[in-house]
Amino acid sequence: MRGGDTERLNVAFFNASDRASGAEALIRQTVEGLIARGVDARLYALRCETGAPYVHPLPTLRGEQRVERKFRSLTGRNDFLFPSTMALGRRAWIKDAHIWHFHNLHGHYVSIPLLAALSRKRPIVLSPVDQFLSTGYCPYTLGCERYREACGSCPQLSLRYPGIARDATSALLGMKRAAVTGSGFNILVHTDYLARHYASTFVGSRPITHIYYGVDTQVFRPMEREACAAALGVRPMRRFVVGLFHSLVDEKRKGLLPLLDLLRSRADEVPGGIEVLMVGHMSERARTYATPNMPVTTLPFLREDPELAGALNLCDVLLYPTQADNLSLTCLEALACGVPVISSDRGGQPEAVRDGVNGFLCEPGDNDRIIELIGQLARDGELVRRLSAEARRTAVEQFDINTYIDNLIPYYHRVLRHDIHA
């Protein structure tokens, strides 16, 4: 094996962007963590925004993106027409990398069938963060079972991301099934929930490994609230602060904006009152819900971890009422800051958010229960302190980025030794 356990390991990461949401933040932290351990790691991205020294432009063919956009607009066939995928190995460093590690295959930057062909010749790891690899189109099925057979008549064609021009879901599912089952892919997921899901589909024909990812618990840690408010340029918050954070706050699957109406109607029932902190793209929309009994502070999408950690430390609780999720990085970051989380009992969320221990779990759409819990927390400071301590403990003991890197490096070596089996 080139690159044995005692030799230098080179890992090439690939993604559509180096800066967008939680998935991109995780990739950056992973690359930086590997570099700190002596691994030569680089990230190749279609859109490079951070200027980090380890980020490099993804090799593409001239005019390829324009042609592919036209092709998928006419046919609905996404993630298919990228001939540059076959040319990745022509770049010297990429060619010599021991592992190719791909994220977010629905980012419109790589051909799944061509990548599958390459995986029969070299070690390739895929890290899906949702159900997309097993469906004809959608990242989350939301109870639809068509992907088990043939897809078609897709109920989620209106999704803003990844976006599809017409219902080609049956053909796309066939393409994925043929590509994955005939590939040499190694599947690395970050929750037991997603491991079990993929094992129940055709993706289970490939080896699936589950390793929890993590956050930097030295950056995301409990901090003094007044100092955090000053650093972010917002007024000090004196009431019970409810945080709602997401990269795009109006995404329907996350269910953030509908909660504001209920919070507003119940704010005068909470002793001492409540405040809302909304963070993310389009957060300014939340200001229309503000009342004297429920002030609303908004911040844009925070790109830097120290800023995000400061904003989380302004909160007494984080609300994350998602309809479906793998395991929210924002929730892990909140736990690391000692902020209890109220989330949905779906996907991988229960693997970190423990009901009554470091937060609470509710059924999706049960907003009345969420409001009831906020009132309970606002009245019981001792409960908040207990949940906060357990939140921090959970993050440090189970979801620290260094633990993830500790487990990731041996995993790569097992892949190189062909020591992983379906």
XYZ file of C-alpha atoms in Angstrom:
422
model
C 0.000 0.000 0.000
C 1.192 3.487 -0.840
C 0.837 5.617 2.265
C 0.850 3.022 5.064
C 0.156 3.886 8.662
C 3.688 5.189 9.203
C 3.947 7.011 5.876
C 2.630 10.401 4.824
C -1.037 10.352 3.840
C -2.385 12.582 1.050
C -6.143 13.200 0.903
C -7.963 15.202 -1.778
C -11.373 16.551 -0.761
C -13.953 17.654 -3.328
C -17.047 19.815 -2.948
C -19.069 22.373 -4.872
C -17.998 25.191 -2.546
C -15.662 25.855 0.341
C -18.185 28.109 2.065
C -21.949 27.699 2.180
C -23.436 25.977 5.228
C -22.650 23.415 7.931
C -21.375 20.774 5.518
C -18.726 23.126 4.160
C -17.722 24.187 7.663
C -17.235 20.543 8.576
C -15.049 19.940 5.526
C -12.859 22.921 6.370
C -12.471 21.777 9.977
C -11.653 18.266 8.782
C -8.978 19.437 6.356
C -7.437 21.716 8.962
C -7.509 18.932 11.550
C -5.818 16.494 9.178
C -3.137 19.027 8.260
C -2.433 19.566 11.966
C -1.777 15.805 12.236
C 0.714 15.820 9.384
C -1.675 14.702 6.648
C -1.309 16.524 3.329
C -4.946 17.453 2.701
C -6.389 19.773 0.074
C -9.905 20.850 -0.838
C -10.873 21.243 -4.489
C -14.003 23.347 -4.902
C -15.989 24.659 -7.837
C -16.545 27.928 -5.987
C -13.608 29.112 -3.853
C -14.436 31.910 -1.406
C -12.400 31.543 1.790
C -8.910 32.097 0.420
C -7.617 29.317 2.671
C -4.211 28.051 1.482
C -5.440 24.459 1.234
C -8.356 25.376 -1.076
C -7.820 24.985 -4.823
C -10.095 25.439 -7.845
C -11.746 22.271 -9.050
C -10.333 21.337 -12.467
C -13.073 21.767 -15.078
C -13.327 21.998 -18.856
C -13.904 25.356 -20.509
C -17.609 26.007 -20.943
C -18.551 22.802 -19.140
C -20.702 24.440 -16.466
C -22.672 26.410 -19.038
C -23.281 23.328 -21.190
C -24.251 21.227 -18.156
C -26.746 23.838 -16.926
C -28.405 23.846 -20.344
C -28.406 20.045 -20.455
C -30.032 19.627 -17.060
C -32.543 22.385 -17.834
C -33.649 20.532 -20.969
C -33.545 16.993 -19.586
C -33.828 17.231 -15.786
C -30.783 14.935 -15.530
C -28.625 16.394 -12.781
C -25.086 15.418 -11.749
C -24.481 13.519 -14.962
C -22.783 15.601 -17.691
C -19.393 16.529 -16.227
C -16.693 15.024 -18.502
C -14.048 16.801 -16.403
C -14.657 14.131 -13.737
C -12.655 11.677 -15.853
C -9.841 14.219 -16.125
C -9.381 14.788 -12.378
C -6.453 12.375 -12.272
C -4.556 14.425 -14.827
C -3.650 16.969 -12.132
C -0.392 15.761 -10.593
C -1.289 16.251 -6.917
C -4.790 14.825 -7.310
C -3.418 11.861 -9.239
C -0.952 11.043 -6.449
C -3.430 11.494 -3.571
C -4.031 8.265 -1.680
C -7.723 9.006 -1.038
C -10.314 11.028 -2.935
C -13.074 12.137 -0.540
C -16.269 13.617 -2.039
C -19.050 15.550 -0.320
C -22.429 16.908 -1.471
C -22.786 15.033 -4.747
C -25.942 17.082 -5.443
C -23.826 20.233 -5.736
C -23.674 20.090 -9.560
C -19.939 19.653 -9.877
C -19.259 15.958 -10.538
C -20.662 13.132 -12.685
C -21.845 10.277 -10.492
C -21.493 7.588 -13.224
C -17.991 8.738 -14.197
C -16.941 8.921 -10.571
C -18.206 5.368 -10.081
C -16.041 4.234 -12.992
C -12.982 5.900 -11.448
C -13.711 4.254 -8.087
C -12.983 0.863 -9.592
C -9.391 1.983 -10.132
C -8.633 4.075 -7.042
C -9.889 4.549 -3.437
C -12.839 6.947 -3.336
C -14.846 7.844 -0.233
C -18.310 9.404 -0.422
C -19.765 11.238 2.573
C -23.478 11.860 1.967
C -25.082 14.072 4.602
C -28.651 13.292 3.537
C -30.610 10.645 1.596
C -29.819 11.972 -1.890
C -27.553 9.112 -2.974
C -30.441 6.642 -2.623
C -33.231 8.711 -4.236
C -34.101 9.930 -7.684
C -33.768 13.523 -6.610
C -34.687 14.646 -3.100
C -32.232 15.060 -0.217
C -34.927 13.893 2.237
C -37.852 11.650 1.337
C -40.174 12.992 4.091
C -41.985 9.666 4.193
C -42.261 9.099 0.431
C -41.290 5.517 -0.480
C -41.063 5.804 -4.277
C -37.267 5.670 -4.120
C -37.528 2.045 -2.982
C -38.617 1.066 -6.475
C -38.505 3.559 -9.318
C -39.310 7.140 -8.216
C -41.287 9.245 -10.707
C -44.225 11.564 -9.958
C -41.952 13.281 -7.455
C -43.817 15.381 -4.855
C -40.779 17.584 -4.188
C -40.011 19.005 -7.634
C -40.387 22.543 -6.268
C -37.361 22.233 -3.977
C -35.051 25.211 -4.347
C -32.025 22.985 -3.760
C -30.695 20.931 -5.456
C -33.226 22.031 -8.072
C -34.608 20.067 -11.007
C -36.099 21.272 -14.302
C -38.519 18.395 -14.892
C -39.426 15.037 -13.412
C -36.513 12.841 -14.486
C -36.444 11.205 -11.070
C -37.018 7.677 -12.337
C -34.100 7.939 -14.776
C -31.895 9.556 -12.123
C -32.650 6.793 -9.644
C -31.742 4.188 -12.260
C -28.512 6.047 -12.973
C -27.553 6.092 -9.301
C -28.460 2.467 -8.724
C -26.361 1.307 -11.681
C -23.457 3.596 -10.757
C -23.308 2.776 -7.052
C -23.820 -0.988 -7.281
C -21.142 -1.246 -9.961
C -18.700 1.025 -8.143
C -15.862 0.665 -5.696
C -17.220 3.459 -3.486
C -16.579 3.498 0.259
C -19.467 5.185 2.056
C -18.661 7.200 5.193
C -21.642 8.623 7.073
C -21.783 10.528 10.317
C -24.852 9.146 12.062
C -26.223 5.738 12.866
C -29.511 6.940 11.363
C -27.973 7.506 7.922
C -25.949 4.281 8.112
C -29.146 2.322 8.739
C -30.993 4.153 5.978
C -28.361 3.482 3.331
C -27.914 -0.130 4.435
C -31.627 -0.647 3.626
C -31.165 0.567 0.027
C -29.035 -0.401 -2.973
C -26.248 1.731 -1.451
C -25.892 -1.090 1.067
C -24.077 -3.054 -1.647
C -21.062 -0.884 -0.798
C -19.224 -0.805 2.563
C -20.812 1.728 4.903
C -18.916 3.120 7.898
C -20.338 5.404 10.585
C -18.068 7.901 12.384
C -19.558 10.820 14.308
C -18.259 14.160 13.148
C -17.605 16.957 15.594
C -17.020 20.615 16.305
C -14.096 22.568 17.685
C -15.005 22.612 21.367
C -12.277 25.167 22.065
C -13.946 27.686 19.749
C -17.506 26.633 20.535
C -17.534 26.916 24.315
C -19.487 28.802 26.993
C -18.543 32.484 27.025
C -19.623 35.618 28.855
C -22.758 37.000 27.221
C -22.025 40.701 27.534
C -18.672 40.326 25.791
C -20.256 38.303 22.982
C -22.937 40.946 22.426
C -20.322 43.696 22.277
C -18.175 41.737 19.806
C -21.178 41.224 17.505
C -22.358 44.825 17.821
C -25.770 44.008 19.254
C -27.460 45.288 22.390
C -27.233 43.185 25.543
C -30.175 40.823 25.883
C -31.753 40.740 29.340
C -34.723 38.412 28.808
C -34.903 34.696 28.080
C -33.327 34.442 24.610
C -34.637 31.969 22.040
C -32.229 31.320 19.158
C -33.245 30.305 15.640
C -30.242 29.721 13.394
C -29.921 28.402 9.854
C -28.056 29.287 6.683
C -31.411 30.110 5.009
C -34.003 30.892 7.642
C -37.047 30.576 5.370
C -36.312 26.972 4.328
C -39.624 25.174 4.861
C -38.028 21.904 6.026
C -36.502 23.729 9.010
C -39.773 25.318 10.102
C -38.257 28.403 11.744
C -40.468 31.295 10.618
C -43.812 29.592 11.477
C -42.665 29.423 15.102
C -42.428 33.198 15.365
C -46.197 33.680 15.156
C -46.724 31.304 18.067
C -43.879 32.809 20.065
C -45.337 36.262 19.559
C -48.797 35.194 20.710
C -47.406 33.525 23.845
C -44.661 35.995 24.766
C -46.758 37.802 27.370
C -47.342 34.484 29.173
C -43.610 33.982 29.829
C -42.420 35.457 33.151
C -39.912 38.213 32.422
C -40.631 37.992 28.726
C -38.634 36.469 25.883
C -36.406 37.713 23.108
C -35.626 36.135 19.756
C -32.262 36.008 18.036
C -32.564 35.017 14.365
C -29.329 34.301 12.476
C -28.924 33.435 8.812
C -29.571 34.570 5.271
C -32.838 36.563 5.082
C -33.010 36.812 8.875
C -34.314 40.360 8.508
C -37.707 38.841 7.666
C -38.055 37.976 11.354
C -38.178 41.640 12.371
C -41.795 41.911 11.240
C -42.745 39.560 14.065
C -41.262 41.775 16.808
C -43.506 43.176 19.533
C -42.811 45.037 22.791
C -43.220 41.701 24.564
C -40.959 39.888 22.101
C -38.049 41.938 20.749
C -36.319 40.346 17.741
C -32.620 40.770 16.997
C -31.287 39.591 13.651
C -27.823 38.806 12.370
C -26.777 37.745 8.871
C -25.338 34.339 8.057
C -22.156 34.227 10.151
C -19.252 32.802 8.153
C -16.608 32.714 10.872
C -16.740 30.204 13.712
C -15.837 32.682 16.504
C -18.738 34.926 15.438
C -21.146 32.001 15.346
C -19.947 30.821 18.763
C -20.533 34.315 20.131
C -24.060 34.435 18.727
C -24.916 31.022 20.193
C -23.708 32.208 23.591
C -26.360 34.930 23.514
C -29.063 32.243 23.612
C -30.695 30.415 26.496
C -32.068 27.762 24.125
C -31.724 26.919 20.434
C -34.844 25.917 18.503
C -34.311 23.568 15.571
C -37.750 22.188 14.600
C -36.645 20.400 11.437
C -38.881 17.971 9.550
C -35.863 15.824 8.611
C -32.133 16.016 9.210
C -28.984 13.952 9.417
C -27.446 15.654 12.452
C -27.337 19.434 12.482
C -23.867 20.886 12.933
C -25.495 24.019 14.354
C -27.092 21.908 17.072
C -23.725 20.359 17.920
C -22.175 23.834 18.067
C -24.944 25.007 20.391
C -24.429 22.015 22.697
C -20.695 22.765 22.773
C -21.523 26.311 23.884
C -23.651 24.911 26.697
C -26.909 25.906 25.003
C -29.763 23.371 25.350
C -31.479 22.420 22.088
C -35.146 21.814 21.340
C -35.374 19.833 18.126
C -37.393 17.211 16.288
C -37.253 13.521 17.040
C -36.134 12.776 13.490
C -33.093 11.554 11.643
C -29.858 11.712 13.595
C -30.989 14.477 15.949
C -31.723 12.085 18.867
C -28.143 10.806 18.663
C -26.953 14.117 20.123
C -30.023 15.839 21.580
C -31.176 13.717 24.548
C -34.704 14.434 25.686
C -34.702 15.914 29.173
C -30.913 15.586 29.456
C -29.341 18.306 27.272
C -32.475 19.544 25.555
C -35.824 18.255 24.380
C -37.193 16.338 21.390
C -40.619 16.924 19.883
C -42.597 15.471 17.013
C -42.210 17.565 13.843
C -44.923 20.210 13.671
C -45.765 20.031 17.379
C -45.156 23.734 17.870
C -47.480 23.913 20.860
C -45.156 21.531 22.709
C -42.176 23.693 21.766
C -43.868 26.804 23.144
C -44.761 24.903 26.317
C -41.111 23.879 26.765
C -39.889 27.442 26.262
C -42.231 28.591 29.012
C -40.963 25.824 31.281
C -37.335 26.748 30.676
C -37.968 30.456 31.128
C -39.480 29.730 34.550
C -36.871 27.228 35.734
C -33.342 28.570 35.803
C -32.039 25.483 37.595
C -33.332 23.243 34.776
C -31.592 25.444 32.210
C -28.320 25.221 34.130
C -28.566 21.424 34.351
C -29.349 21.040 30.658
C -26.540 23.458 29.813
C -23.940 21.465 31.738
C -25.042 18.225 30.062
C -25.045 19.916 26.649
C -21.411 20.893 27.051
C -20.528 17.430 28.379
C -22.154 15.716 25.367
C -20.204 17.835 22.888
C -16.842 17.430 24.600
C -17.139 13.700 25.216
C -18.779 12.569 21.969
C -18.689 15.270 19.288
C -15.267 16.911 19.438
C -13.618 17.451 16.050
C -10.363 15.983 17.367
C -12.106 12.698 18.135
C -13.428 12.669 14.580
C -9.933 13.173 13.161
C -8.595 10.472 15.520
C -11.060 8.032 13.958
C -10.861 9.328 10.389
C -7.136 8.696 9.812
C -7.299 4.975 10.727
C -10.410 4.700 8.559
C -8.481 6.008 5.547
C -5.760 3.442 6.143
C -8.335 0.657 6.340
C -9.713 1.833 3.001
C -6.221 1.688 1.509
C -5.726 -1.817 2.884
C -9.111 -2.888 1.467
C -10.007 -3.776 5.038
C -13.599 -2.556 4.826
C -16.394 -4.768 3.553
C -20.064 -4.353 2.773
